[in-house]
Amino acid sequence: EVQLLESGGGLVQPGGSLRLSCAASGFTFNGWTMNWVRQAPGEGLEWVSVIGNDGDNIHYADSVKGRFTISRDNSKNTLYLQMNSLRAEDTAVYYCVQDGWYNWGQGTLVTVSS
Amino acid sequence: EIVLTQSPATLSLSPGERATLSCRASQSVGSSLAWYQQKPGQAPRLLIYDASSRATGIPARFSGSGSGTDFTLTISSLEPEDFVVYYCQQRSEWPLTFGGGTKVEIK
């Protein structure tokens, strides 16, 4: 069974940084492209970033470009999202999603507030 | 970026009725469109990919159609658990984008 477990969310001040992790199991992690998607409270879905199976082919949403960095460690079956210069509008539940889009994590909440 | 516009924002129907949800793209996405269902407090669930292919385990009452810029998700006969929110997503080009969602509510 595929499992995606996000962690690292929490409360951070504007301008601060946070690193999210997504621990994957139940599939061959290094064979799959992975995505981050977020959802602000009461709002719709926003795709954030993607990374290819071997760490190449990286893309970002314009809203996070230059501030967020996606990466992965295939030896640890873990996906990361380094978030810098955080803004109030980055407040959201962040999901990691296996490409193919069947399998989503449960999400981790990031709150940016002073 | 490709903008997806979903309509209506809210659809009020009764159980057993047919639901027709629309998703319009600002430019052609070919058939690279997916539909998701999201229940409160849960992650989205993939319903339809490539505009008209039903995902594994999705009931036959869900169907998708369209190509280019105009797409439709049809629920042939609404079950009580179908009264939730639906999103479309284009996978034609980066950045990937989602529509704003349609909430199907009980009339």
GROMACS .gro file of C-alpha atoms in nm:
model
  221
    1GLU     CA    1   0.000   0.000   0.000
    2VAL     CA    2   0.131   0.341  -0.097
    3GLN     CA    3   0.183   0.577   0.195
    4LEU     CA    4   0.288   0.940   0.182
    5LEU     CA    5   0.346   1.104   0.518
    6GLU     CA    6   0.413   1.477   0.529
    7SER     CA    7   0.575   1.649   0.825
    8GLY     CA    8   0.741   1.977   0.913
    9GLY     CA    9   0.442   2.208   0.908
   10GLY     CA   10   0.373   2.459   1.182
   11LEU     CA   11   0.352   2.825   1.272
   12VAL     CA   12   0.619   3.056   1.131
   13GLN     CA   13   0.655   3.434   1.119
   14PRO     CA   14   0.644   3.623   0.790
   15GLY     CA   15   0.986   3.618   0.630
   16GLY     CA   16   1.075   3.294   0.802
   17SER     CA   17   1.164   2.951   0.666
   18LEU     CA   18   1.033   2.600   0.698
   19ARG     CA   19   1.125   2.265   0.544
   20LEU     CA   20   0.855   2.012   0.470
   21SER     CA   21   0.929   1.643   0.431
   22CYS     CA   22   0.726   1.366   0.273
   23ALA     CA   23   0.822   1.010   0.366
   24ALA     CA   24   0.716   0.763   0.099
   25SER     CA   25   0.661   0.390   0.125
   26GLY     CA   26   0.486   0.110  -0.058
   27PHE     CA   27   0.628   0.188  -0.400
   28THR     CA   28   0.962   0.231  -0.578
   29PHE     CA   29   1.018   0.595  -0.487
   30ASN     CA   30   1.311   0.652  -0.724
   31GLY     CA   31   1.093   0.558  -1.019
   32TRP     CA   32   0.835   0.829  -0.973
   33THR     CA   33   0.800   1.200  -1.031
   34MET     CA   34   0.664   1.376  -0.723
   35ASN     CA   35   0.460   1.693  -0.671
   36TRP     CA   36   0.364   1.936  -0.398
   37VAL     CA   37   0.013   2.083  -0.399
   38ARG     CA   38  -0.129   2.326  -0.144
   39GLN     CA   39  -0.470   2.440  -0.031
   40ALA     CA   40  -0.531   2.758   0.164
   41PRO     CA   41  -0.801   2.733   0.433
   42GLY     CA   42  -1.143   2.725   0.268
   43GLU     CA   43  -0.991   2.771  -0.076
   44GLY     CA   44  -0.914   2.564  -0.383
   45LEU     CA   45  -0.612   2.361  -0.487
   46GLU     CA   46  -0.287   2.513  -0.609
   47TRP     CA   47  -0.007   2.311  -0.765
   48VAL     CA   48   0.327   2.421  -0.617
   49SER     CA   49   0.615   2.223  -0.762
   50VAL     CA   50   0.730   1.902  -0.932
   51ILE     CA   51   1.054   1.704  -0.939
   52GLY     CA   52   1.151   1.421  -1.170
   53ASN     CA   53   1.240   1.077  -1.042
   54ASP     CA   54   1.615   1.140  -1.041
   55GLY     CA   55   1.599   1.500  -0.923
   56ASP     CA   56   1.587   1.670  -1.257
   57ASN     CA   57   1.292   1.820  -1.446
   58ILE     CA   58   1.197   2.069  -1.174
   59HIS     CA   59   0.920   2.327  -1.214
   60TYR     CA   60   0.752   2.575  -0.982
   61ALA     CA   61   0.436   2.781  -0.968
   62ASP     CA   62   0.507   3.148  -1.031
   63SER     CA   63   0.379   3.229  -0.681
   64VAL     CA   64   0.668   3.039  -0.516
   65LYS     CA   65   0.945   3.064  -0.774
   66GLY     CA   66   1.266   3.196  -0.618
   67ARG     CA   67   1.143   3.129  -0.264
   68PHE     CA   68   1.072   2.754  -0.253
   69THR     CA   69   1.306   2.470  -0.346
   70ILE     CA   70   1.195   2.115  -0.413
   71SER     CA   71   1.438   1.827  -0.365
   72ARG     CA   72   1.444   1.455  -0.293
   73ASP     CA   73   1.666   1.194  -0.134
   74ASN     CA   74   1.601   0.865  -0.308
   75SER     CA   75   1.817   0.679  -0.057
   76LYS     CA   76   1.575   0.788   0.215
   77ASN     CA   77   1.256   0.769   0.006
   78THR     CA   78   1.185   1.127   0.104
   79LEU     CA   79   1.063   1.437  -0.079
   80TYR     CA   80   1.134   1.785   0.053
   81LEU     CA   81   1.010   2.140   0.012
   82GLN     CA   82   1.233   2.415   0.146
   83MET     CA   83   1.024   2.727   0.192
   84ASN     CA   84   1.197   3.063   0.245
   85SER     CA   85   1.073   3.421   0.269
   86LEU     CA   86   0.734   3.295   0.376
   87ARG     CA   87   0.429   3.519   0.338
   88ALA     CA   88   0.083   3.515   0.490
   89GLU     CA   89  -0.053   3.394   0.157
   90ASP     CA   90   0.160   3.078   0.185
   91THR     CA   91  -0.065   2.962   0.470
   92ALA     CA   92  -0.211   2.633   0.352
   93VAL     CA   93  -0.223   2.259   0.389
   94TYR     CA   94   0.062   2.118   0.182
   95TYR     CA   95   0.016   1.779   0.017
   96CYS     CA   96   0.277   1.562  -0.148
   97VAL     CA   97   0.140   1.373  -0.446
   98GLN     CA   98   0.279   1.081  -0.644
   99ASP     CA   99   0.269   1.146  -1.017
  100GLY     CA  100  -0.024   0.967  -1.172
  101TRP     CA  101  -0.216   1.158  -0.909
  102TYR     CA  102  -0.383   0.861  -0.743
  103ASN     CA  103  -0.185   0.886  -0.421
  104TRP     CA  104  -0.186   1.189  -0.194
  105GLY     CA  105  -0.051   1.239   0.155
  106GLN     CA  106  -0.277   1.355   0.436
  107GLY     CA  107  -0.124   1.702   0.427
  108THR     CA  108   0.065   1.922   0.670
  109LEU     CA  109  -0.054   2.266   0.774
  110VAL     CA  110   0.174   2.566   0.737
  111THR     CA  111   0.061   2.887   0.906
  112VAL     CA  112   0.248   3.209   0.838
  113SER     CA  113   0.154   3.469   1.094
  114SER     CA  114   0.306   3.709   1.342
  115GLU     CA  115  -0.030   3.014  -1.747
  116ILE     CA  116  -0.345   2.829  -1.844
  117VAL     CA  117  -0.649   2.946  -1.648
  118LEU     CA  118  -0.926   2.695  -1.582
  119THR     CA  119  -1.273   2.834  -1.515
  120GLN     CA  120  -1.524   2.600  -1.353
  121SER     CA  121  -1.897   2.659  -1.363
  122PRO     CA  122  -2.121   2.682  -1.186
  123ALA     CA  123  -1.950   2.760  -0.858
  124THR     CA  124  -2.234   2.586  -0.677
  125LEU     CA  125  -2.478   2.331  -0.816
  126SER     CA  126  -2.794   2.258  -0.617
  127LEU     CA  127  -2.950   1.924  -0.702
  128SER     CA  128  -3.137   1.636  -0.541
  129PRO     CA  129  -3.019   1.277  -0.496
  130GLY     CA  130  -3.085   1.077  -0.811
  131GLU     CA  131  -3.055   1.378  -1.040
  132ARG     CA  132  -2.793   1.423  -1.310
  133ALA     CA  133  -2.507   1.666  -1.246
  134THR     CA  134  -2.319   1.842  -1.523
  135LEU     CA  135  -2.005   2.033  -1.425
  136SER     CA  136  -1.810   2.248  -1.670
  137CYS     CA  137  -1.441   2.335  -1.696
  138ARG     CA  138  -1.318   2.580  -1.958
  139ALA     CA  139  -0.950   2.640  -2.034
  140SER     CA  140  -0.803   2.972  -2.146
  141GLN     CA  141  -0.616   2.788  -2.423
  142SER     CA  142  -0.619   2.438  -2.560
  143VAL     CA  143  -0.501   2.161  -2.327
  144GLY     CA  144  -0.576   1.884  -2.574
  145SER     CA  145  -0.704   1.594  -2.365
  146SER     CA  146  -0.470   1.661  -2.073
  147LEU     CA  147  -0.742   1.730  -1.821
  148ALA     CA  148  -0.827   1.555  -1.496
  149TRP     CA  149  -1.113   1.576  -1.247
  150TYR     CA  150  -1.091   1.533  -0.871
  151GLN     CA  151  -1.342   1.496  -0.591
  152GLN     CA  152  -1.267   1.636  -0.246
  153LYS     CA  153  -1.460   1.556   0.068
  154PRO     CA  154  -1.428   1.778   0.377
  155GLY     CA  155  -1.107   1.719   0.567
  156GLN     CA  156  -0.970   1.479   0.307
  157ALA     CA  157  -0.717   1.492   0.027
  158PRO     CA  158  -0.859   1.507  -0.325
  159ARG     CA  159  -0.936   1.182  -0.508
  160LEU     CA  160  -0.869   1.133  -0.877
  161LEU     CA  161  -1.188   1.061  -1.070
  162ILE     CA  162  -1.106   1.116  -1.439
  163TYR     CA  163  -0.778   1.154  -1.630
  164ASP     CA  164  -0.705   1.229  -1.995
  165ALA     CA  165  -1.046   1.401  -2.010
  166SER     CA  166  -1.254   1.085  -2.028
  167SER     CA  167  -1.073   0.789  -1.866
  168ARG     CA  168  -1.219   0.681  -1.536
  169ALA     CA  169  -0.963   0.620  -1.263
  170THR     CA  170  -0.937   0.282  -1.097
  171GLY     CA  171  -1.219   0.215  -0.854
  172ILE     CA  172  -1.435   0.508  -0.962
  173PRO     CA  173  -1.805   0.423  -1.008
  174ALA     CA  174  -1.947   0.421  -1.359
  175ARG     CA  175  -2.186   0.706  -1.276
  176PHE     CA  176  -1.889   0.942  -1.317
  177SER     CA  177  -1.790   1.028  -1.674
  178GLY     CA  178  -1.581   1.291  -1.842
  179SER     CA  179  -1.590   1.439  -2.189
  180GLY     CA  180  -1.443   1.717  -2.397
  181SER     CA  181  -1.116   1.824  -2.555
  182GLY     CA  182  -0.935   2.144  -2.638
  183THR     CA  183  -1.084   2.410  -2.414
  184ASP     CA  184  -1.424   2.276  -2.304
  185PHE     CA  185  -1.470   1.984  -2.068
  186THR     CA  186  -1.756   1.830  -1.875
  187LEU     CA  187  -1.781   1.602  -1.572
  188THR     CA  188  -2.115   1.423  -1.556
  189ILE     CA  189  -2.253   1.236  -1.258
  190SER     CA  190  -2.543   1.038  -1.401
  191SER     CA  191  -2.739   0.987  -1.080
  192LEU     CA  192  -2.626   1.161  -0.764
  193GLU     CA  193  -2.563   0.951  -0.456
  194PRO     CA  194  -2.562   1.113  -0.108
  195GLU     CA  195  -2.181   1.089  -0.090
  196ASP     CA  196  -2.144   1.286  -0.415
  197PHE     CA  197  -2.247   1.616  -0.258
  198VAL     CA  198  -1.898   1.756  -0.219
  199VAL     CA  199  -1.648   1.968  -0.417
  200TYR     CA  200  -1.501   1.890  -0.760
  201TYR     CA  201  -1.190   2.034  -0.926
  202CYS     CA  202  -1.050   2.013  -1.276
  203GLN     CA  203  -0.675   2.021  -1.347
  204GLN     CA  204  -0.478   2.067  -1.666
  205ARG     CA  205  -0.159   1.874  -1.723
  206SER     CA  206  -0.082   2.009  -2.068
  207GLU     CA  207   0.191   2.249  -1.969
  208TRP     CA  208   0.380   2.397  -1.675
  209PRO     CA  209   0.270   2.535  -1.445
  210LEU     CA  210  -0.003   2.284  -1.383
  211THR     CA  211  -0.322   2.458  -1.283
  212PHE     CA  212  -0.652   2.375  -1.113
  213GLY     CA  213  -0.994   2.524  -1.159
  214GLY     CA  214  -1.161   2.707  -0.874
  215GLY     CA  215  -1.395   2.419  -0.796
  216THR     CA  216  -1.765   2.339  -0.813
  217LYS     CA  217  -1.955   2.255  -0.498
  218VAL     CA  218  -2.244   2.014  -0.548
  219GLU     CA  219  -2.496   2.070  -0.271
  220ILE     CA  220  -2.825   1.911  -0.177
  221LYS     CA  221  -3.125   2.108  -0.295
   0.00000   0.00000   0.00000
